[in-house]
mmCIF file of C-alpha atoms and ligand atoms in Angstrom:
data_model
loop_
_atom_site.group_PDB
_atom_site.id
_atom_site.type_symbol
_atom_site.label_atom_id
_atom_site.label_comp_id
_atom_site.label_asym_id
_atom_site.label_seq_id
_atom_site.Cartn_x
_atom_site.Cartn_y
_atom_site.Cartn_z
ATOM 1 C CA MET A 1 7.263 23.960 -11.694
ATOM 2 C CA LYS A 2 5.925 23.402 -8.081
ATOM 3 C CA VAL A 3 4.383 19.871 -7.078
ATOM 4 C CA LEU A 4 2.537 19.905 -3.683
ATOM 5 C CA THR A 5 2.651 16.210 -2.521
ATOM 6 C CA VAL A 6 0.332 14.632 0.013
ATOM 7 C CA ILE A 7 1.067 11.759 1.978
ATOM 8 C CA GLY A 8 -0.094 10.139 5.018
ATOM 9 C CA ALA A 9 0.132 6.476 5.664
ATOM 10 C CA ARG A 10 2.501 3.671 5.674
ATOM 11 C CA PRO A 11 2.453 2.711 1.632
ATOM 12 C CA GLN A 12 2.400 6.392 0.619
ATOM 13 C CA PHE A 13 5.592 6.725 2.075
ATOM 14 C CA ILE A 14 6.961 3.764 0.197
ATOM 15 C CA LYS A 15 5.566 4.919 -3.235
ATOM 16 C CA ALA A 16 6.475 8.630 -2.551
ATOM 17 C CA ALA A 17 9.850 7.398 -2.380
ATOM 18 C CA VAL A 18 9.990 6.443 -5.577
ATOM 19 C CA VAL A 19 8.710 9.179 -7.403
ATOM 20 C CA SER A 20 10.417 11.875 -5.194
ATOM 21 C CA ARG A 21 13.718 10.203 -6.257
ATOM 22 C CA ALA A 22 12.603 10.497 -9.895
ATOM 23 C CA PHE A 23 12.155 14.083 -9.665
ATOM 24 C CA VAL A 24 15.463 14.861 -8.343
ATOM 25 C CA GLU A 25 17.205 12.591 -11.041
ATOM 26 C CA HIS A 26 15.316 13.401 -13.870
ATOM 27 C CA ARG A 27 14.018 17.015 -13.197
ATOM 28 C CA PRO A 28 15.557 18.797 -10.560
ATOM 29 C CA ASP A 29 14.399 21.825 -11.620
ATOM 30 C CA VAL A 30 11.071 20.692 -9.947
ATOM 31 C CA HIS A 31 10.267 21.949 -6.563
ATOM 32 C CA GLU A 32 8.407 19.341 -4.368
ATOM 33 C CA ILE A 33 6.739 20.325 -1.240
ATOM 34 C CA LEU A 34 6.034 17.248 1.002
ATOM 35 C CA VAL A 35 2.798 17.314 3.004
ATOM 36 C CA HIS A 36 2.744 14.539 5.479
ATOM 37 C CA THR A 37 -1.100 14.442 7.118
ATOM 38 C CA GLY A 38 0.101 12.721 10.254
ATOM 39 C CA GLN A 39 -2.567 9.598 9.674
ATOM 40 C CA HIS A 40 0.308 7.386 10.295
ATOM 41 C CA TYR A 41 2.061 8.556 13.272
ATOM 42 C CA ASP A 42 3.966 5.783 15.495
ATOM 43 C CA ALA A 43 7.592 5.991 14.883
ATOM 44 C CA ASN A 44 7.441 2.293 13.213
ATOM 45 C CA MET A 45 4.691 3.324 10.700
ATOM 46 C CA SER A 46 6.142 6.548 9.815
ATOM 47 C CA ASP A 47 9.553 8.066 10.606
ATOM 48 C CA VAL A 48 11.380 4.725 9.776
ATOM 49 C CA PHE A 49 10.418 5.130 6.597
ATOM 50 C CA PHE A 50 11.676 8.241 6.041
ATOM 51 C CA ASP A 51 15.133 7.279 7.828
ATOM 52 C CA GLU A 52 15.466 4.432 5.631
ATOM 53 C CA LEU A 53 14.357 5.175 2.119
ATOM 54 C CA GLY A 54 15.823 8.624 1.326
ATOM 55 C CA ILE A 55 12.855 10.339 1.378
ATOM 56 C CA PRO A 56 13.373 14.055 2.387
ATOM 57 C CA LEU A 57 11.558 15.023 5.631
ATOM 58 C CA PRO A 58 7.956 16.578 5.007
ATOM 59 C CA ASP A 59 8.248 20.144 4.841
ATOM 60 C CA HIS A 60 4.788 20.140 6.578
ATOM 61 C CA ASN A 61 3.061 17.476 9.208
ATOM 62 C CA LEU A 62 -0.660 18.147 9.935
ATOM 63 C CA GLY A 63 -0.482 16.033 12.984
ATOM 64 C CA ILE A 64 -4.000 14.482 11.952
ATOM 65 C CA GLY A 65 -4.620 10.972 13.045
ATOM 66 C CA GLY A 66 -6.574 8.423 15.015
ATOM 67 C CA GLY A 67 -9.777 10.101 14.486
ATOM 68 C CA THR A 68 -13.169 8.728 12.578
ATOM 69 C CA HIS A 69 -13.005 8.513 8.606
ATOM 70 C CA GLY A 70 -15.363 12.061 8.747
ATOM 71 C CA GLN A 71 -12.720 13.780 11.585
ATOM 72 C CA ASN A 72 -9.486 12.607 9.652
ATOM 73 C CA THR A 73 -10.984 13.718 6.213
ATOM 74 C CA GLY A 74 -12.445 17.065 7.378
ATOM 75 C CA ARG A 75 -9.657 18.096 9.321
ATOM 76 C CA MET A 76 -7.269 17.256 6.717
ATOM 77 C CA LEU A 77 -9.088 19.087 4.041
ATOM 78 C CA GLU A 78 -9.350 22.466 6.108
ATOM 79 C CA LYS A 79 -5.535 22.437 6.448
ATOM 80 C CA LEU A 80 -4.631 21.214 3.359
ATOM 81 C CA GLU A 81 -6.824 23.852 1.400
ATOM 82 C CA ALA A 82 -5.305 26.559 3.839
ATOM 83 C CA LEU A 83 -1.501 25.045 2.764
ATOM 84 C CA MET A 84 -2.499 24.954 -0.955
ATOM 85 C CA GLN A 85 -3.793 28.292 -0.897
ATOM 86 C CA ALA A 86 -0.305 29.670 0.606
ATOM 87 C CA GLU A 87 1.902 27.413 -1.796
ATOM 88 C CA ARG A 88 -0.222 27.854 -4.845
ATOM 89 C CA PRO A 89 1.355 24.457 -6.551
ATOM 90 C CA ASP A 90 1.111 23.767 -10.354
ATOM 91 C CA TRP A 91 0.169 20.178 -9.627
ATOM 92 C CA VAL A 92 -0.955 18.319 -6.643
ATOM 93 C CA LEU A 93 0.220 14.727 -6.445
ATOM 94 C CA VAL A 94 -1.829 12.081 -4.304
ATOM 95 C CA TYR A 95 -1.175 8.115 -3.890
ATOM 96 C CA GLY A 96 -3.476 5.090 -3.589
ATOM 97 C CA ASP A 97 -7.010 5.196 -1.530
ATOM 98 C CA THR A 98 -6.416 6.246 1.850
ATOM 99 C CA ASP A 99 -8.404 9.318 3.585
ATOM 100 C CA SER A 100 -5.265 11.342 3.072
ATOM 101 C CA THR A 101 -5.496 10.906 -0.447
ATOM 102 C CA LEU A 102 -9.116 11.801 -0.979
ATOM 103 C CA ALA A 103 -8.469 15.028 1.062
ATOM 104 C CA GLY A 104 -5.651 15.826 -0.890
ATOM 105 C CA ALA A 105 -7.540 15.361 -3.959
ATOM 106 C CA LEU A 106 -10.619 16.963 -3.010
ATOM 107 C CA ALA A 107 -8.976 20.151 -1.548
ATOM 108 C CA SER A 108 -6.713 20.702 -5.033
ATOM 109 C CA ALA A 109 -9.608 19.962 -7.018
ATOM 110 C CA LYS A 110 -11.894 22.877 -5.344
ATOM 111 C CA LEU A 111 -9.172 25.503 -5.704
ATOM 112 C CA HIS A 112 -8.762 24.435 -9.522
ATOM 113 C CA ILE A 113 -5.399 23.249 -8.957
ATOM 114 C CA PRO A 114 -5.034 19.987 -10.968
ATOM 115 C CA VAL A 115 -4.440 16.497 -9.152
ATOM 116 C CA ALA A 116 -2.380 13.595 -10.367
ATOM 117 C CA HIS A 117 -3.292 10.484 -8.837
ATOM 118 C CA VAL A 118 -0.799 7.273 -8.635
ATOM 119 C CA GLU A 119 -2.616 4.194 -8.389
ATOM 120 C CA ALA A 120 -5.681 5.212 -10.219
ATOM 121 C CA GLY A 121 -8.190 2.659 -11.469
ATOM 122 C CA LEU A 122 -8.000 0.490 -8.767
ATOM 123 C CA ARG A 123 -11.299 -1.416 -8.030
ATOM 124 C CA SER A 124 -12.537 -3.817 -5.702
ATOM 125 C CA PHE A 125 -16.333 -2.847 -6.384
ATOM 126 C CA ASN A 126 -16.881 -3.560 -2.901
ATOM 127 C CA ARG A 127 -18.310 -0.078 -1.514
ATOM 128 C CA TYR A 128 -18.181 -1.426 2.174
ATOM 129 C CA MET A 129 -14.309 -0.644 1.718
ATOM 130 C CA PRO A 130 -13.432 2.813 2.944
ATOM 131 C CA GLU A 131 -10.270 2.811 0.403
ATOM 132 C CA GLU A 132 -13.166 1.976 -2.273
ATOM 133 C CA ILE A 133 -14.631 5.382 -1.809
ATOM 134 C CA ASN A 134 -11.558 7.250 -1.468
ATOM 135 C CA ARG A 135 -10.475 5.770 -4.949
ATOM 136 C CA VAL A 136 -13.634 6.155 -6.634
ATOM 137 C CA LEU A 137 -13.783 9.766 -5.611
ATOM 138 C CA THR A 138 -10.092 10.899 -6.198
ATOM 139 C CA ASP A 139 -10.024 9.205 -9.864
ATOM 140 C CA HIS A 140 -13.142 11.340 -10.760
ATOM 141 C CA VAL A 141 -11.543 14.715 -9.416
ATOM 142 C CA ALA A 142 -8.058 13.926 -11.045
ATOM 143 C CA ALA A 143 -6.797 15.806 -14.070
ATOM 144 C CA LEU A 144 -3.913 13.075 -14.556
ATOM 145 C CA LEU A 145 -4.536 9.252 -13.674
ATOM 146 C CA PHE A 146 -1.502 7.136 -13.447
ATOM 147 C CA ALA A 147 -2.772 3.310 -13.876
ATOM 148 C CA PRO A 148 -0.611 0.652 -12.658
ATOM 149 C CA SER A 149 -1.924 -2.109 -14.830
ATOM 150 C CA GLU A 150 -4.005 -2.639 -18.023
ATOM 151 C CA VAL A 151 -7.049 -3.846 -15.705
ATOM 152 C CA ALA A 152 -6.858 -0.536 -14.064
ATOM 153 C CA ARG A 153 -6.866 1.651 -17.222
ATOM 154 C CA THR A 154 -10.128 -0.459 -18.478
ATOM 155 C CA ASN A 155 -11.932 0.055 -15.073
ATOM 156 C CA LEU A 156 -11.258 4.029 -15.318
ATOM 157 C CA CYS A 157 -12.723 3.614 -19.276
ATOM 158 C CA ASN A 158 -15.704 1.863 -17.893
ATOM 159 C CA GLU A 159 -16.530 4.634 -15.762
ATOM 160 C CA GLY A 160 -16.407 7.147 -18.376
ATOM 161 C CA ILE A 161 -12.983 9.100 -17.721
ATOM 162 C CA ALA A 162 -11.571 10.334 -20.770
ATOM 163 C CA ASN A 163 -8.822 8.257 -22.099
ATOM 164 C CA ASP A 164 -6.710 11.320 -22.344
ATOM 165 C CA ARG A 165 -6.458 11.606 -18.625
ATOM 166 C CA ILE A 166 -5.229 8.316 -18.224
ATOM 167 C CA ARG A 167 -1.785 7.235 -18.670
ATOM 168 C CA LEU A 168 -0.425 3.457 -18.411
ATOM 169 C CA VAL A 169 2.833 4.052 -16.582
ATOM 170 C CA GLY A 170 3.484 0.593 -14.505
ATOM 171 C CA ASP A 171 3.535 0.194 -10.740
ATOM 172 C CA VAL A 172 5.610 2.406 -8.540
ATOM 173 C CA MET A 173 5.660 -0.598 -5.928
ATOM 174 C CA TYR A 174 7.906 -2.315 -8.601
ATOM 175 C CA ASP A 175 10.366 0.240 -9.016
ATOM 176 C CA ALA A 176 10.277 0.266 -5.096
ATOM 177 C CA ALA A 177 11.146 -3.595 -4.969
ATOM 178 C CA LEU A 178 13.553 -3.458 -7.552
ATOM 179 C CA PHE A 179 15.539 -0.614 -5.990
ATOM 180 C CA TYR A 180 15.470 -1.512 -2.506
ATOM 181 C CA ASN A 181 15.744 -5.110 -2.905
ATOM 182 C CA GLU A 182 19.525 -5.330 -2.537
ATOM 183 C CA ARG A 183 19.118 -3.140 0.494
ATOM 184 C CA ALA A 184 17.137 -5.551 2.286
ATOM 185 C CA ARG A 185 18.189 -6.268 6.055
ATOM 186 C CA LYS A 186 17.305 -9.143 8.244
ATOM 187 C CA PRO A 187 15.522 -7.983 11.331
ATOM 188 C CA ALA A 188 17.429 -8.124 14.336
ATOM 189 C CA TRP A 189 15.052 -10.675 16.354
ATOM 190 C CA PHE A 190 14.822 -13.176 13.304
ATOM 191 C CA ASP A 191 17.663 -15.560 14.614
ATOM 192 C CA SER A 192 16.255 -15.765 18.089
ATOM 193 C CA LEU A 193 13.346 -17.368 16.417
ATOM 194 C CA SER A 194 15.344 -20.467 15.196
ATOM 195 C CA LEU A 195 13.554 -20.684 11.769
ATOM 196 C CA ARG A 196 15.441 -20.952 8.560
ATOM 197 C CA SER A 197 14.782 -19.014 5.197
ATOM 198 C CA ASN A 198 12.058 -20.359 2.939
ATOM 199 C CA GLU A 199 10.556 -22.179 5.998
ATOM 200 C CA PHE A 200 8.103 -19.841 7.416
ATOM 201 C CA VAL A 201 4.764 -17.786 6.382
ATOM 202 C CA LEU A 202 4.969 -14.067 6.270
ATOM 203 C CA CYS A 203 1.377 -12.465 7.455
ATOM 204 C CA THR A 204 0.164 -9.114 7.407
ATOM 205 C CA ILE A 205 -3.308 -7.944 8.355
ATOM 206 C CA HIS A 206 -5.135 -4.428 8.476
ATOM 207 C CA ARG A 207 -8.096 -4.118 6.800
ATOM 208 C CA ALA A 208 -11.025 -2.766 8.432
ATOM 209 C CA GLU A 209 -13.168 -5.242 6.638
ATOM 210 C CA ASN A 210 -11.458 -8.031 8.874
ATOM 211 C CA THR A 211 -10.307 -6.042 11.627
ATOM 212 C CA ASP A 212 -13.436 -4.769 12.457
ATOM 213 C CA GLN A 213 -15.540 -7.788 12.550
ATOM 214 C CA GLU A 214 -14.990 -10.452 15.293
ATOM 215 C CA ALA A 215 -15.922 -13.493 13.071
ATOM 216 C CA ARG A 216 -13.645 -12.753 10.325
ATOM 217 C CA MET A 217 -10.872 -12.272 12.832
ATOM 218 C CA GLN A 218 -11.628 -15.415 14.319
ATOM 219 C CA GLY A 219 -12.087 -17.332 11.297
ATOM 220 C CA ILE A 220 -8.376 -15.985 10.310
ATOM 221 C CA PHE A 221 -6.692 -17.001 13.219
ATOM 222 C CA ASP A 222 -8.111 -20.110 13.567
ATOM 223 C CA GLY A 223 -6.834 -20.747 9.795
ATOM 224 C CA LEU A 224 -3.324 -19.447 10.533
ATOM 225 C CA GLY A 225 -3.417 -21.768 13.503
ATOM 226 C CA GLU A 226 -4.461 -25.134 11.829
ATOM 227 C CA SER A 227 -2.165 -24.467 9.157
ATOM 228 C CA GLY A 228 0.702 -25.467 11.728
ATOM 229 C CA LEU A 229 3.309 -23.627 9.620
ATOM 230 C CA PRO A 230 5.489 -21.395 11.458
ATOM 231 C CA ILE A 231 4.019 -17.661 11.125
ATOM 232 C CA ILE A 232 5.491 -14.092 11.554
ATOM 233 C CA LEU A 233 3.094 -11.331 11.721
ATOM 234 C CA PRO A 234 4.311 -8.078 11.992
ATOM 235 C CA LEU A 235 1.330 -6.460 13.338
ATOM 236 C CA HIS A 236 -0.441 -3.215 12.467
ATOM 237 C CA PRO A 237 -1.421 -1.112 15.177
ATOM 238 C CA ARG A 238 -5.087 -1.110 14.340
ATOM 239 C CA THR A 239 -5.019 -5.016 14.375
ATOM 240 C CA SER A 240 -2.929 -5.183 17.827
ATOM 241 C CA LYS A 241 -5.804 -3.015 19.318
ATOM 242 C CA LYS A 242 -8.726 -5.115 18.093
ATOM 243 C CA LEU A 243 -7.147 -8.178 19.233
ATOM 244 C CA THR A 244 -7.363 -6.857 22.679
ATOM 245 C CA GLN A 245 -10.757 -5.861 22.661
ATOM 246 C CA MET A 246 -11.845 -8.884 20.788
ATOM 247 C CA ASN A 247 -9.815 -10.896 23.086
ATOM 248 C CA VAL A 248 -8.883 -13.255 20.090
ATOM 249 C CA ASN A 249 -5.845 -15.524 21.083
ATOM 250 C CA LEU A 250 -3.005 -15.502 18.839
ATOM 251 C CA PRO A 251 -1.978 -19.406 17.851
ATOM 252 C CA ALA A 252 1.030 -20.669 19.143
ATOM 253 C CA ASN A 253 2.537 -20.926 16.143
ATOM 254 C CA VAL A 254 2.062 -17.222 15.375
ATOM 255 C CA THR A 255 4.719 -14.723 16.464
ATOM 256 C CA ALA A 256 3.609 -11.425 16.396
ATOM 257 C CA VAL A 257 6.048 -8.763 16.308
ATOM 258 C CA ASP A 258 6.043 -4.783 15.992
ATOM 259 C CA PRO A 259 5.540 -3.355 12.314
ATOM 260 C CA VAL A 260 8.789 -3.541 10.359
ATOM 261 C CA GLY A 261 10.525 -0.876 8.550
ATOM 262 C CA TYR A 262 10.389 -1.476 4.484
ATOM 263 C CA LEU A 263 13.801 -2.836 4.342
ATOM 264 C CA GLU A 264 13.397 -5.578 6.973
ATOM 265 C CA MET A 265 9.793 -6.236 5.091
ATOM 266 C CA VAL A 266 11.695 -6.829 1.837
ATOM 267 C CA TRP A 267 14.061 -9.306 3.532
ATOM 268 C CA LEU A 268 11.020 -11.249 5.275
ATOM 269 C CA GLU A 269 9.280 -11.394 1.861
ATOM 270 C CA ALA A 270 12.586 -12.397 0.021
ATOM 271 C CA ASN A 271 13.209 -15.120 2.722
ATOM 272 C CA CYS A 272 9.678 -16.642 3.475
ATOM 273 C CA LYS A 273 7.900 -19.571 1.954
ATOM 274 C CA ILE A 274 4.561 -18.183 1.591
ATOM 275 C CA ILE A 275 2.537 -14.742 2.035
ATOM 276 C CA ALA A 276 -0.605 -14.686 3.758
ATOM 277 C CA THR A 277 -2.140 -11.072 3.806
ATOM 278 C CA ASP A 278 -5.193 -8.586 3.264
ATOM 279 C CA SER A 279 -2.764 -5.924 2.272
ATOM 280 C CA GLY A 280 -2.559 -4.484 -1.168
ATOM 281 C CA GLY A 281 0.842 -3.704 -1.312
ATOM 282 C CA VAL A 282 1.946 -7.029 0.264
ATOM 283 C CA GLN A 283 0.164 -8.962 -2.338
ATOM 284 C CA LYS A 284 2.129 -7.354 -5.325
ATOM 285 C CA GLU A 285 5.234 -7.725 -2.959
ATOM 286 C CA ALA A 286 4.798 -11.320 -2.897
ATOM 287 C CA TYR A 287 4.373 -11.516 -6.836
ATOM 288 C CA PHE A 288 7.746 -9.657 -7.313
ATOM 289 C CA HIS A 289 9.569 -11.884 -4.687
ATOM 290 C CA LYS A 290 7.843 -14.833 -6.578
ATOM 291 C CA LYS A 291 6.483 -16.210 -3.729
ATOM 292 C CA PRO A 292 2.818 -17.674 -3.463
ATOM 293 C CA CYS A 293 -0.055 -15.122 -2.094
ATOM 294 C CA ILE A 294 -2.861 -16.281 0.268
ATOM 295 C CA THR A 295 -5.280 -13.170 0.200
ATOM 296 C CA LEU A 296 -7.259 -13.150 3.414
ATOM 297 C CA ARG A 297 -9.951 -11.027 1.372
ATOM 298 C CA ASP A 298 -13.054 -12.317 -0.510
ATOM 299 C CA GLU A 299 -11.982 -9.890 -3.451
ATOM 300 C CA THR A 300 -8.917 -8.203 -4.775
ATOM 301 C CA GLU A 301 -8.171 -4.899 -6.989
ATOM 302 C CA TRP A 302 -4.883 -6.841 -8.193
ATOM 303 C CA VAL A 303 -7.208 -9.404 -10.190
ATOM 304 C CA GLU A 304 -4.463 -10.418 -12.758
ATOM 305 C CA LEU A 305 -2.475 -11.854 -9.688
ATOM 306 C CA ILE A 306 -5.624 -14.011 -9.163
ATOM 307 C CA GLU A 307 -6.014 -14.610 -13.313
ATOM 308 C CA GLY A 308 -2.364 -15.781 -13.286
ATOM 309 C CA GLY A 309 -2.586 -18.244 -10.637
ATOM 310 C CA TYR A 310 -0.045 -16.336 -8.235
ATOM 311 C CA ASN A 311 -2.429 -15.419 -5.719
ATOM 312 C CA ALA A 312 -5.467 -17.091 -4.335
ATOM 313 C CA LEU A 313 -8.534 -15.620 -2.390
ATOM 314 C CA ALA A 314 -9.166 -17.723 1.158
ATOM 315 C CA GLY A 315 -11.277 -14.850 2.597
ATOM 316 C CA ALA A 316 -11.769 -15.136 6.138
ATOM 317 C CA ASN A 317 -12.706 -18.864 6.267
ATOM 318 C CA SER A 318 -10.125 -21.038 8.483
ATOM 319 C CA LYS A 319 -10.507 -24.097 6.590
ATOM 320 C CA GLU A 320 -9.705 -22.434 3.036
ATOM 321 C CA ILE A 321 -6.695 -20.395 4.723
ATOM 322 C CA SER A 322 -5.000 -23.789 6.396
ATOM 323 C CA ASN A 323 -5.482 -25.664 3.297
ATOM 324 C CA LEU A 324 -4.088 -22.971 1.147
ATOM 325 C CA ILE A 325 -1.357 -22.515 3.311
ATOM 326 C CA ARG A 326 -0.609 -26.321 3.518
ATOM 327 C CA SER A 327 -0.804 -27.185 -0.245
ATOM 328 C CA ALA A 328 0.226 -23.760 -1.674
ATOM 329 C CA ASN A 329 1.348 -25.199 -5.464
ATOM 330 C CA PHE A 330 1.654 -22.178 -7.423
ATOM 331 C CA PRO A 331 2.750 -21.965 -11.134
ATOM 332 C CA ARG A 332 6.069 -20.548 -12.161
ATOM 333 C CA PHE A 333 6.728 -16.779 -12.060
ATOM 334 C CA GLU A 334 7.386 -15.335 -15.512
ATOM 335 C CA SER A 335 7.145 -11.902 -17.152
ATOM 336 C CA ASN A 336 6.224 -8.865 -15.177
ATOM 337 C CA ILE A 337 2.704 -7.618 -15.232
ATOM 338 C CA TYR A 338 3.514 -4.182 -13.460
ATOM 339 C CA GLY A 339 5.470 -2.605 -15.766
ATOM 340 C CA SER A 340 9.580 -2.096 -16.406
ATOM 341 C CA GLY A 341 10.451 -0.631 -12.978
ATOM 342 C CA ASP A 342 10.406 2.965 -14.620
ATOM 343 C CA ALA A 343 6.941 3.782 -13.311
ATOM 344 C CA GLY A 344 8.534 6.571 -11.341
ATOM 345 C CA ARG A 345 10.369 8.168 -14.343
ATOM 346 C CA ASN A 346 7.101 7.973 -16.328
ATOM 347 C CA ILE A 347 5.124 9.669 -13.899
ATOM 348 C CA VAL A 348 7.671 12.490 -13.620
ATOM 349 C CA GLU A 349 8.118 13.178 -17.626
ATOM 350 C CA TRP A 350 3.919 13.095 -18.063
ATOM 351 C CA MET A 351 3.565 15.756 -15.282
ATOM 352 C CA CYS A 352 6.239 18.045 -16.423
ATOM 353 C CA ARG A 353 5.056 17.828 -20.212
HETATM 354 C C1 UD1 B 1 -4.943 2.948 6.407
HETATM 355 C C2 UD1 B 1 -5.768 3.322 5.104
HETATM 356 C C3 UD1 B 1 -5.989 1.895 4.568
HETATM 357 C C4 UD1 B 1 -4.284 1.328 4.300
HETATM 358 C C5 UD1 B 1 -3.520 1.423 5.741
HETATM 359 C C6 UD1 B 1 -2.126 1.318 5.440
HETATM 360 C C7 UD1 B 1 -7.810 4.498 4.818
HETATM 361 C C8 UD1 B 1 -9.431 4.682 5.458
HETATM 362 N N1 UD1 B 1 -7.027 3.585 5.296
HETATM 363 O O1 UD1 B 1 -5.791 2.101 7.226
HETATM 364 O O2 UD1 B 1 -6.379 2.158 2.859
HETATM 365 O O3 UD1 B 1 -4.088 0.220 3.598
HETATM 366 O O4 UD1 B 1 -3.556 2.667 6.322
HETATM 367 O O5 UD1 B 1 -1.681 0.773 6.778
HETATM 368 O O6 UD1 B 1 -7.423 5.761 5.126
HETATM 369 N N2 UD1 B 1 -2.943 3.597 14.599
HETATM 370 C C9 UD1 B 1 -2.258 3.640 15.547
HETATM 371 N N3 UD1 B 1 -0.939 4.432 15.267
HETATM 372 C C10 UD1 B 1 -0.473 4.793 13.739
HETATM 373 C C11 UD1 B 1 -1.353 4.447 12.831
HETATM 374 C C12 UD1 B 1 -2.557 4.208 13.218
HETATM 375 O O7 UD1 B 1 -1.991 3.667 16.190
HETATM 376 O O8 UD1 B 1 0.956 5.051 13.339
HETATM 377 C C13 UD1 B 1 -4.352 3.142 14.784
HETATM 378 C C14 UD1 B 1 -5.129 4.272 15.481
HETATM 379 O O9 UD1 B 1 -5.958 3.697 16.290
HETATM 380 C C15 UD1 B 1 -6.213 4.587 14.333
HETATM 381 C C16 UD1 B 1 -6.090 3.245 13.495
HETATM 382 O O10 UD1 B 1 -4.828 2.407 13.786
HETATM 383 O O11 UD1 B 1 -7.299 4.953 14.769
HETATM 384 C C17 UD1 B 1 -6.601 3.081 12.222
HETATM 385 O O12 UD1 B 1 -5.665 4.130 11.443
HETATM 386 P P1 UD1 B 1 -5.939 4.657 10.035
HETATM 387 O O13 UD1 B 1 -5.305 5.546 9.493
HETATM 388 O O14 UD1 B 1 -7.580 5.079 10.188
HETATM 389 O O15 UD1 B 1 -6.488 3.491 9.197
HETATM 390 P P2 UD1 B 1 -5.384 2.169 8.854
HETATM 391 O O16 UD1 B 1 -6.380 0.934 9.328
HETATM 392 O O17 UD1 B 1 -4.067 2.307 9.249
HETATM 393 N N1 UDP B 2 5.041 -2.725 4.995
HETATM 394 C C1 UDP B 2 6.172 -2.716 6.039
HETATM 395 N N2 UDP B 2 6.314 -3.030 7.072
HETATM 396 C C2 UDP B 2 5.157 -3.810 7.571
HETATM 397 C C3 UDP B 2 4.490 -4.114 6.842
HETATM 398 C C4 UDP B 2 4.340 -3.785 5.580
HETATM 399 O O1 UDP B 2 7.309 -1.849 5.413
HETATM 400 O O2 UDP B 2 5.370 -4.458 8.984
HETATM 401 C C5 UDP B 2 5.061 -2.537 3.916
HETATM 402 C C6 UDP B 2 5.162 -3.612 2.762
HETATM 403 O O3 UDP B 2 6.226 -4.091 2.223
HETATM 404 C C7 UDP B 2 4.290 -2.711 1.608
HETATM 405 C C8 UDP B 2 3.585 -1.636 2.498
HETATM 406 O O4 UDP B 2 4.166 -1.475 3.508
HETATM 407 O O5 UDP B 2 5.343 -1.961 1.110
HETATM 408 C C9 UDP B 2 1.789 -1.755 2.411
HETATM 409 O O6 UDP B 2 1.386 -1.202 3.364
HETATM 410 P P1 UDP B 2 0.178 -1.805 3.877
HETATM 411 O O7 UDP B 2 -0.111 -2.846 3.893
HETATM 412 O O8 UDP B 2 0.180 -1.063 5.472
HETATM 413 O O9 UDP B 2 -0.966 -1.104 3.037
HETATM 414 P P2 UDP B 2 -1.806 -1.383 1.792
HETATM 415 O O10 UDP B 2 -0.781 -1.712 0.832
HETATM 416 O O11 UDP B 2 -2.812 -2.390 2.023
HETATM 417 O O12 UDP B 2 -2.514 0.183 1.533
#
C-alpha cells in the first residue's frame, strides 16, 4: 500500500511524526511518501522538527509559503495534483486545518484518491477563522475521518457525515506528549533568565484573529503586562512581523525568544506554572502536562477542556487575562480525555484494513 502524506506547518510535523512512526512499527510494508508543501520554511519552524523527531526527510518539498491564502492553496493544489498523478497513492493523508490540509484534500478528492483526515471534526463555529473553512471542507471530502474526541465525532454526525466514515481514535498529540516527554530538553538560554521552574508563564500567540487586529494585540499584551508574572514568549514569525508593523511594545515582564523546537517546548510546558496561548495544540499540551491554561481566544474547538475546568477563555481582554493569570485556580487533573496514547496505531490499522 502507498500513502502520500501532505504536511506543511509546524503542528503537522509533530502529528505526522507519530503516525509515520506507527507505520514503520506496525505496518513496515506500507510505503509512505512525505510531501512538505513549504508553508512553514524557517529552520526553527520546519527543519528543527525533522532533525529532532525522527521523521524521515520529505520526499518532496514544494517550496510554497509566504503568500496569501488563495495564492498558497492554489499553488499547492496545482503541484499536489501533478505529484499525486505521478505517484498514484492508495491513500492521501492530511492533518489538522491549515492551507496545506485543504490543498491536499481537494487535490486528492478530485483525483478520486481517498483522503484520510487526522484531527477531523474540530469546530470553533467561527467562520472568520481560515482554519474553520479548511476543516469543514476537508472533512466533507474525506473518505476516512479520524476524530480525536467524542465532541469531534458528534460535530461530524451533526453535519450529516455518515457514521461509517468516522473513527474515534484519540489524539495523536497525546501520543506525541507521552513519547517525547522523557526526551524534553531545557533551552540553552533558560538559565540566563534567572527563573525557577514552576514560576513562569509560557505564552504563545499566532492566530490570525489576534495578530491581524491591533486592538486585540494591544489587549493581550496589556493583560500579560498587568499580570506582573515573568512570561516567556516563543515568538511565531507571523506575530513578530505584526508586532513590528503595529508598534506594539513588549511589557517588561515578557521575554520574547525565537520559536523553539518541540523538545524544548515540551520542557517549557512541563516546567512552567501556567500556559497562556491561542494555539490549538498548546491548549491540549497544557492539559497533558497538568498546567492551567488561559486561552487567548473567544472560543475554542477543545470545549471539553473548558467544560472540565482545565482551561479558561480570556479572549483579548486585558483585565480577564491579567486576572486569570494571577488567580489561576484549576481543578485536579484526572483521567485522560484524548485517548490512551495509541491514536497513531489506531490510524494505521484503520487505513490498512
Ligand atoms: C498556519 C495555519 C494555522 C496554524 C499555524 C501553526 C493556515 C491558514 N494557518 O498559520 O492554522 O495554527 O500555521 O503555526 O494554514 N512565516 C515566516 N516563516 C515561516 C512561516 C511563516 O516568516 O516559517 C510568516 C510569513 O510571513 C507568513 C506568515 O508567517 O506569511 C503566516 O504564515 P502562514 O503559514 O500563512 O500562517 P500561520 O500564521 O503560520
Ligand atoms: N511548538 C513548538 N515550538 C514553539 C511553539 C509551539 O514546538 O515555539 C509546538 C507546540 O508544542 C505544539 C505545536 O507546536 O505541539 C503547536 O503548533 P502551533 O501553535 O504553531 O499551531 P496550532 O496547534 O495552533 O495549529
